[in-house]
mmCIF file of C-alpha atoms in Angstrom:
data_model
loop_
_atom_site.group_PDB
_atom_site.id
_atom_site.type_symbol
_atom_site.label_atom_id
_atom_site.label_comp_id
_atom_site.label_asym_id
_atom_site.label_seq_id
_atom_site.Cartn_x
_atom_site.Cartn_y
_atom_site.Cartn_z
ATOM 1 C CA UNK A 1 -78.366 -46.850 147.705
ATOM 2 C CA UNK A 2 -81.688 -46.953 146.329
ATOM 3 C CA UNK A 3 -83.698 -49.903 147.615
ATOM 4 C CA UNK A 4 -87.615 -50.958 145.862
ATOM 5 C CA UNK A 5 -88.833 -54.010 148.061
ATOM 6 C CA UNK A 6 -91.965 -55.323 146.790
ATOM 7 C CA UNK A 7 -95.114 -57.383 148.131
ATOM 8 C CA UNK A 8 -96.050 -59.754 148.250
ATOM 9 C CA UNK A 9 -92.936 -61.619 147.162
ATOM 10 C CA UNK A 10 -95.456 -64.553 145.058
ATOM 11 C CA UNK A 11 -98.960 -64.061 145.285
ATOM 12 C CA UNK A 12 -101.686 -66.953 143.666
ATOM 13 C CA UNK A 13 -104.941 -66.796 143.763
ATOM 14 C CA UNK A 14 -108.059 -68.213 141.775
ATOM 15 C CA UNK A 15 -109.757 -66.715 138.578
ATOM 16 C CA UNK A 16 -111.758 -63.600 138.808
ATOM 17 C CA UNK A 17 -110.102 -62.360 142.567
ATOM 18 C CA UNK A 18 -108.625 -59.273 142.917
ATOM 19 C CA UNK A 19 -105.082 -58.605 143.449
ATOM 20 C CA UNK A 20 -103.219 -56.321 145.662
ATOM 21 C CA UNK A 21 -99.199 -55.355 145.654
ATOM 22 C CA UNK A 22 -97.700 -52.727 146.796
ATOM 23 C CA UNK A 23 -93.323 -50.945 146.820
ATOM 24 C CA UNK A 24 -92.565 -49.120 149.082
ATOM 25 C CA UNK A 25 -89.028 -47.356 148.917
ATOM 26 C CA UNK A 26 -85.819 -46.228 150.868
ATOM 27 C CA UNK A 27 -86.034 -42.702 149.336
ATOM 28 C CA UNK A 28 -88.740 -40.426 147.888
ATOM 29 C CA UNK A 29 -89.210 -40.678 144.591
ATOM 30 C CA UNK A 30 -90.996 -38.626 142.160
ATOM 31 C CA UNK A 31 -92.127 -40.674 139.430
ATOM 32 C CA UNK A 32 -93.403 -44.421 139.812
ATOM 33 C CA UNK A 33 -93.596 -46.560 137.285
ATOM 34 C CA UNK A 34 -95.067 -50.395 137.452
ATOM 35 C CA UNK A 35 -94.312 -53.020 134.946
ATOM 36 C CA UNK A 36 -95.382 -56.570 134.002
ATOM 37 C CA UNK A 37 -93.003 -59.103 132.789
ATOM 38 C CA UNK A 38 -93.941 -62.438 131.292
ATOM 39 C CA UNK A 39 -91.737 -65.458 130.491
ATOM 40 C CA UNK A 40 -88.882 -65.036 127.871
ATOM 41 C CA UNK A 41 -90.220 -61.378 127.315
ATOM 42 C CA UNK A 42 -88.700 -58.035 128.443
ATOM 43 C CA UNK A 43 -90.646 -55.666 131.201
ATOM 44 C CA UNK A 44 -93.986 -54.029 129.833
ATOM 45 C CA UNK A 45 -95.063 -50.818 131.043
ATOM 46 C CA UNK A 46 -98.492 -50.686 132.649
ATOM 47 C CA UNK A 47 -98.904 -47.839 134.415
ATOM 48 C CA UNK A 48 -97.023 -44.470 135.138
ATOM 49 C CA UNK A 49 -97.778 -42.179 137.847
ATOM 50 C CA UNK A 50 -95.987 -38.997 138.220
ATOM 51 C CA UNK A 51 -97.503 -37.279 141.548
ATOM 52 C CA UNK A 52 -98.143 -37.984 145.146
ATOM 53 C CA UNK A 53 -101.641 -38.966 145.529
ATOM 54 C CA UNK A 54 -102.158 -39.312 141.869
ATOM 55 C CA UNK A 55 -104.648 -42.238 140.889
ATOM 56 C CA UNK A 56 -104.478 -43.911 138.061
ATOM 57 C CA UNK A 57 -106.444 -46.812 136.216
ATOM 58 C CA UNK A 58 -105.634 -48.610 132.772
ATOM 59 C CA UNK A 59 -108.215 -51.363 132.436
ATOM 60 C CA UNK A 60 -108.695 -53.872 135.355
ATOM 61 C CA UNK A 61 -105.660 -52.078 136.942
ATOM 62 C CA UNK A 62 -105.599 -49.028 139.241
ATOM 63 C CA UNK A 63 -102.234 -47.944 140.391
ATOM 64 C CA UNK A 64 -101.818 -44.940 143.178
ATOM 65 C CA UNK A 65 -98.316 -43.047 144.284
ATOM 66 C CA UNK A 66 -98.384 -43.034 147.867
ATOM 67 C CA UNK A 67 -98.767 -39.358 149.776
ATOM 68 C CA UNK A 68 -95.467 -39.801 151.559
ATOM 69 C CA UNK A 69 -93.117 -40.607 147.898
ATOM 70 C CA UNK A 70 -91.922 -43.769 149.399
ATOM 71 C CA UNK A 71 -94.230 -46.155 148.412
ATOM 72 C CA UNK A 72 -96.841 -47.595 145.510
ATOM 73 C CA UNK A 73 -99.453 -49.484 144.779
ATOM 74 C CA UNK A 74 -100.747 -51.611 142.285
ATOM 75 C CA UNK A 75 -104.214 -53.665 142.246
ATOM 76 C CA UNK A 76 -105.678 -55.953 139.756
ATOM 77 C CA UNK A 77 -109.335 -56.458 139.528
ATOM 78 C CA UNK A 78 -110.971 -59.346 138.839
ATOM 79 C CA UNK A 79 -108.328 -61.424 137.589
ATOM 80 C CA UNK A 80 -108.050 -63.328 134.554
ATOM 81 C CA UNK A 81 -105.833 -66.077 133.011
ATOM 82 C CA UNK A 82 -103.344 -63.750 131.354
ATOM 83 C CA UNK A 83 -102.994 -61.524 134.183
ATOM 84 C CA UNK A 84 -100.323 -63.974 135.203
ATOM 85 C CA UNK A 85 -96.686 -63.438 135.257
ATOM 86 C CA UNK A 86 -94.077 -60.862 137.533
ATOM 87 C CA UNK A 87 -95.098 -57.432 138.767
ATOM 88 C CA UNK A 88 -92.012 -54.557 138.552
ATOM 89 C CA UNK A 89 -92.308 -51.592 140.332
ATOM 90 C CA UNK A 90 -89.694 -48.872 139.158
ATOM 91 C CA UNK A 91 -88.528 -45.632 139.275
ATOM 92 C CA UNK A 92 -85.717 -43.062 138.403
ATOM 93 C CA UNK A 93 -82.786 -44.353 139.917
ATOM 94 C CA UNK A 94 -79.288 -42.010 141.227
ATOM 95 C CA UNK A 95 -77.416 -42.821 138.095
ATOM 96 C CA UNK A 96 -80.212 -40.021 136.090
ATOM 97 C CA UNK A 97 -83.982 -39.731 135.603
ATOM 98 C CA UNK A 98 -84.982 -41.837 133.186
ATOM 99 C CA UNK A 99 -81.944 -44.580 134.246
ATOM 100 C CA UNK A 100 -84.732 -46.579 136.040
ATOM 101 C CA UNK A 101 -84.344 -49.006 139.582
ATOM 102 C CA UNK A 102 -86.595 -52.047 139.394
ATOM 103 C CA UNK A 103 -88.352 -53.303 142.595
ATOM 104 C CA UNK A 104 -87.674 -57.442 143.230
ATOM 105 C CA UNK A 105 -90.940 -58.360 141.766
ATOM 106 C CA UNK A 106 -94.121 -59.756 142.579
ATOM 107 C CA UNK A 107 -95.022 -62.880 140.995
ATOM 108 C CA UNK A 108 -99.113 -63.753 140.087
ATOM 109 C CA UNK A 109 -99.965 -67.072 139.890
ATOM 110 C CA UNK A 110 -103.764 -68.428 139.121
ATOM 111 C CA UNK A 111 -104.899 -71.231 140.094
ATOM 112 C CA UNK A 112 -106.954 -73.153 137.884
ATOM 113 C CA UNK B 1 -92.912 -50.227 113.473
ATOM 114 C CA UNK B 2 -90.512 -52.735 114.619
ATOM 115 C CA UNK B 3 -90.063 -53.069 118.381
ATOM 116 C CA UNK B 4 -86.780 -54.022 120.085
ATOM 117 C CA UNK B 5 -85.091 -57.012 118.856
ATOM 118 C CA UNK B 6 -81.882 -58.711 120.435
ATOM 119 C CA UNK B 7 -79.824 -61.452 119.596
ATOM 120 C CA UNK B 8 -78.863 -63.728 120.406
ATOM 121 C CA UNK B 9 -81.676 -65.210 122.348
ATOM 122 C CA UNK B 10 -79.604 -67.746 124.614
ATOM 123 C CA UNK B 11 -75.908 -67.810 125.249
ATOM 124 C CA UNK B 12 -73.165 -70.572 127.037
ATOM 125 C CA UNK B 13 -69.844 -69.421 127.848
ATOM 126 C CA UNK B 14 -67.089 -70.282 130.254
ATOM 127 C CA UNK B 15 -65.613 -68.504 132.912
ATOM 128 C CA UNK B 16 -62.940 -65.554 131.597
ATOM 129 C CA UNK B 17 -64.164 -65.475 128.144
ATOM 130 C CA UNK B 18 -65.831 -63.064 126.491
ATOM 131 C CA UNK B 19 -69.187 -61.988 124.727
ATOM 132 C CA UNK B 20 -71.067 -59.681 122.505
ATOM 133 C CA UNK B 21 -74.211 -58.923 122.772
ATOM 134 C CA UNK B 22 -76.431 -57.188 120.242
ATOM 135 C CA UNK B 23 -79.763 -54.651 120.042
ATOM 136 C CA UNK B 24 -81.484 -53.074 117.417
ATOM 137 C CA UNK B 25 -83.713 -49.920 118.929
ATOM 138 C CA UNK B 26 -87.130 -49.570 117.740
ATOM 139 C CA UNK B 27 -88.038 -47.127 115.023
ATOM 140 C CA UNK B 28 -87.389 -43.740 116.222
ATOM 141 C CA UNK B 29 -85.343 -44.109 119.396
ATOM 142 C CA UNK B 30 -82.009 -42.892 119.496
ATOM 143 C CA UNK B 31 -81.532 -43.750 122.862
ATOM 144 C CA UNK B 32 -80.645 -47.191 124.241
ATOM 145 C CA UNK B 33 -80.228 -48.700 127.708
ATOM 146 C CA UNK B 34 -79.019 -52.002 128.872
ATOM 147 C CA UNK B 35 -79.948 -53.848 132.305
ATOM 148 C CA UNK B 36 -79.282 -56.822 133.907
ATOM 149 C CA UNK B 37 -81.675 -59.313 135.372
ATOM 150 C CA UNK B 38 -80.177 -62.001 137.770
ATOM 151 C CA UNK B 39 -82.395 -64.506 138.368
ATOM 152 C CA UNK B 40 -85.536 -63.798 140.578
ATOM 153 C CA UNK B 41 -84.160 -60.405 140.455
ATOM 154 C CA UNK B 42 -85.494 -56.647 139.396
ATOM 155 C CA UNK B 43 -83.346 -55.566 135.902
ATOM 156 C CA UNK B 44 -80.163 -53.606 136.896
ATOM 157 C CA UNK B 45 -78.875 -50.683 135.146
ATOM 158 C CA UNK B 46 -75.476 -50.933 133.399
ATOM 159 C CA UNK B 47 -75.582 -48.048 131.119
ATOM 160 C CA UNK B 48 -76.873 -45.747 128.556
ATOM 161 C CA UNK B 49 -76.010 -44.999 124.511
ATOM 162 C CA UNK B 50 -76.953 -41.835 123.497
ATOM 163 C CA UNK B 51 -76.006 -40.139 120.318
ATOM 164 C CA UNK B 52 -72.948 -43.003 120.233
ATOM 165 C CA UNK B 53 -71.339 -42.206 123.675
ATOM 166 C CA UNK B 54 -72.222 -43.614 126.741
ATOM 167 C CA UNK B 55 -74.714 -41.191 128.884
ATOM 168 C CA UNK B 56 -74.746 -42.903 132.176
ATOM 169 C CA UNK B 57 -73.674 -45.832 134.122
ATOM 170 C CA UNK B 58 -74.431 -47.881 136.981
ATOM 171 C CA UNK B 59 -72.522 -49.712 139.146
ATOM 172 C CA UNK B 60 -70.873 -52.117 137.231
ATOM 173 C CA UNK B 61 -66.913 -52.542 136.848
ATOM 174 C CA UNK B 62 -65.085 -51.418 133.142
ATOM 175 C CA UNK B 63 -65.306 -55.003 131.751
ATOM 176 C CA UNK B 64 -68.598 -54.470 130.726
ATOM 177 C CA UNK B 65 -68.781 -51.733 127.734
ATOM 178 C CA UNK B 66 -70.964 -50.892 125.043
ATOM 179 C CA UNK B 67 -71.097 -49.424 121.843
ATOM 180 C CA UNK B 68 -73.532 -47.705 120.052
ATOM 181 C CA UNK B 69 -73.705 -47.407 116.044
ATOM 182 C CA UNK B 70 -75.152 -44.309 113.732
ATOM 183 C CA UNK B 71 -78.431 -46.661 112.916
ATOM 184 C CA UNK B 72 -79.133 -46.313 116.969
ATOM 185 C CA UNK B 73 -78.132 -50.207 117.425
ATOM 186 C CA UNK B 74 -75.912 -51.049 120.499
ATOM 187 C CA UNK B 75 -73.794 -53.415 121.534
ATOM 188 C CA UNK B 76 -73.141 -54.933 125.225
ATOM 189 C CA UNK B 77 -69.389 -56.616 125.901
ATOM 190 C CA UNK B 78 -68.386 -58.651 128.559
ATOM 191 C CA UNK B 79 -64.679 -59.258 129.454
ATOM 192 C CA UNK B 80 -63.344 -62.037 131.592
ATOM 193 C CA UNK B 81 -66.414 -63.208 132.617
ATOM 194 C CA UNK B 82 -67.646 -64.691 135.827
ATOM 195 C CA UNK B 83 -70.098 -67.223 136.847
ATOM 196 C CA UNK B 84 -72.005 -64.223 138.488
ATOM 197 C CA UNK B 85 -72.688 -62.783 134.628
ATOM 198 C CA UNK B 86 -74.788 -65.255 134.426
ATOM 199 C CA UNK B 87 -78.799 -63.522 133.978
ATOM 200 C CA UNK B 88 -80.874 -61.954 131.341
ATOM 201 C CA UNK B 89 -79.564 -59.036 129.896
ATOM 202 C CA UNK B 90 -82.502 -56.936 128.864
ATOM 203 C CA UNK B 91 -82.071 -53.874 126.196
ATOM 204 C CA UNK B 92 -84.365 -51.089 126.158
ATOM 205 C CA UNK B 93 -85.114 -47.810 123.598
ATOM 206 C CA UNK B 94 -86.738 -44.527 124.154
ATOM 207 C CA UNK B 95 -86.760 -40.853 123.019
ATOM 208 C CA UNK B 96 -84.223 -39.199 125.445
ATOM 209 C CA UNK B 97 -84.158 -36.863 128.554
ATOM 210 C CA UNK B 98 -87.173 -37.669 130.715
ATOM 211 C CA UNK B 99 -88.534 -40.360 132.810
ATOM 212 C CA UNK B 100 -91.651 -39.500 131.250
ATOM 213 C CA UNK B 101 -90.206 -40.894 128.104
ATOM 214 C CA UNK B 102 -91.422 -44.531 127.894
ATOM 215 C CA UNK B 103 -88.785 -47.565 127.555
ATOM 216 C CA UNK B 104 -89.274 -50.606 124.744
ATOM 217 C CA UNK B 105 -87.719 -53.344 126.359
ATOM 218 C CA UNK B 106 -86.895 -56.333 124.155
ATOM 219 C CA UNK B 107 -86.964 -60.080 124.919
ATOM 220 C CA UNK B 108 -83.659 -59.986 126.131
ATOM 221 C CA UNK B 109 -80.529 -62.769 125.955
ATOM 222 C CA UNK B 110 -80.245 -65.312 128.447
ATOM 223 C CA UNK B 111 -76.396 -65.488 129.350
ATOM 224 C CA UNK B 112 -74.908 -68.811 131.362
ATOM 225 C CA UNK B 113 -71.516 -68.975 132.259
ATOM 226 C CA UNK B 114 -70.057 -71.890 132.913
#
């Protein structure tokens, strides 16, 4: 089956660093997706990137969809207090294309 | 516009009973999806409402079932459960069809089984 393995698995670092994570996959996928999900809240969608080599920013993040389809990546400049919580990589999983598979999660912790 | 909303928020039931769990779509999604998120764990897919039948399922066993209602809302059920139900189950809405179609998640309800 399908199999997203994210890293790092925890990551923490001080104010204002960046950040770097990355998925890589079992299969080739087409569409990548990466979310952010705080405490007691449901996934968020940050970024969506829909072609190999595509590069995409939103903000302090910049997410690119490896050249090969297996893997993504996902980096976080200069971080800031509320940049904290888990990092979900995702994308359409065998059960249908928008039926997404979630990575295992990277989670950002800043020290004070 | 409202966003996702589920209820209940936190849950505690013993082994072999059963539960109901409830989500109301955001404004304009028809379409509804419900995953599961064991602890320290990516969400899961269990299935997909669409147009009030079931469009889609992953690999979970028949106990768990859903429902969905002409308003868009949806309903997860759990039979006999097991102390491995035990995680966040996380509802999301979209538009259907495409991955290109973004998914609302809402806050989820934490389920513990006893």
């Amino acid at each position: 089956g399908q199999q997203l393995n994210q890293s790092p698995q925890s990551m923490f670092i001080q104010e204002g660093e960046d950040v770097s994570m990355n998925c890589t996959s079992s299969s080739i996928f087409n569409t990548w997706l990466w979310y952010k999900q705080d405490p007691g809240e449901g996934p968020v969608l940050l970024i969506a990137l829909y072609k190999a080599g595509e590069l995409t920013s939103n903000g302090r993040l910049t997410a690119q969809f490896g050249i090969t389809r297996k893997d993504s990546f996902l980096n976080i400049s200069a971080s800031i207090p509320s940049d904290v919580g888990i990092y979900f990589c995702a994308g359409p999983s065998n059960f249908g294309n928008e039926k997404l598979t979630f990575g295992t999660g990277t989670r950002l912790t800043i020290i004070p | 516009e409202t966003g996702v909303t589920q209820s209940p928020t936190h849950l505690i039931k013993t082994r072999g009973q059963q539960v109901t769990l409830r989500c109301s779509s955001q404004s304009g999604h028809n379409t509804v999806s419900w995953y599961q998120q064991a602890l320290g764990q990516g969400p899961q897919f269990i299935f997909q409402y669409y147009r009030e039948e079931e469009n889609g399922r992953g690999n979970f066993p028949p106990r768990f079932s859903g429902l969905q209602f002409p308003n868009y809302s949806s309903e997860l059920n759990v039979n006999a459960l097991e102390l491995d139900d035990s995680a966040l189950y996380l509802c999301a809405s979209s538009l259907p069809g495409t991955v290109e179609n973004e998914q609302f998640f809402g806050p989820g309800t934490r389920l513990t089984v006893l």
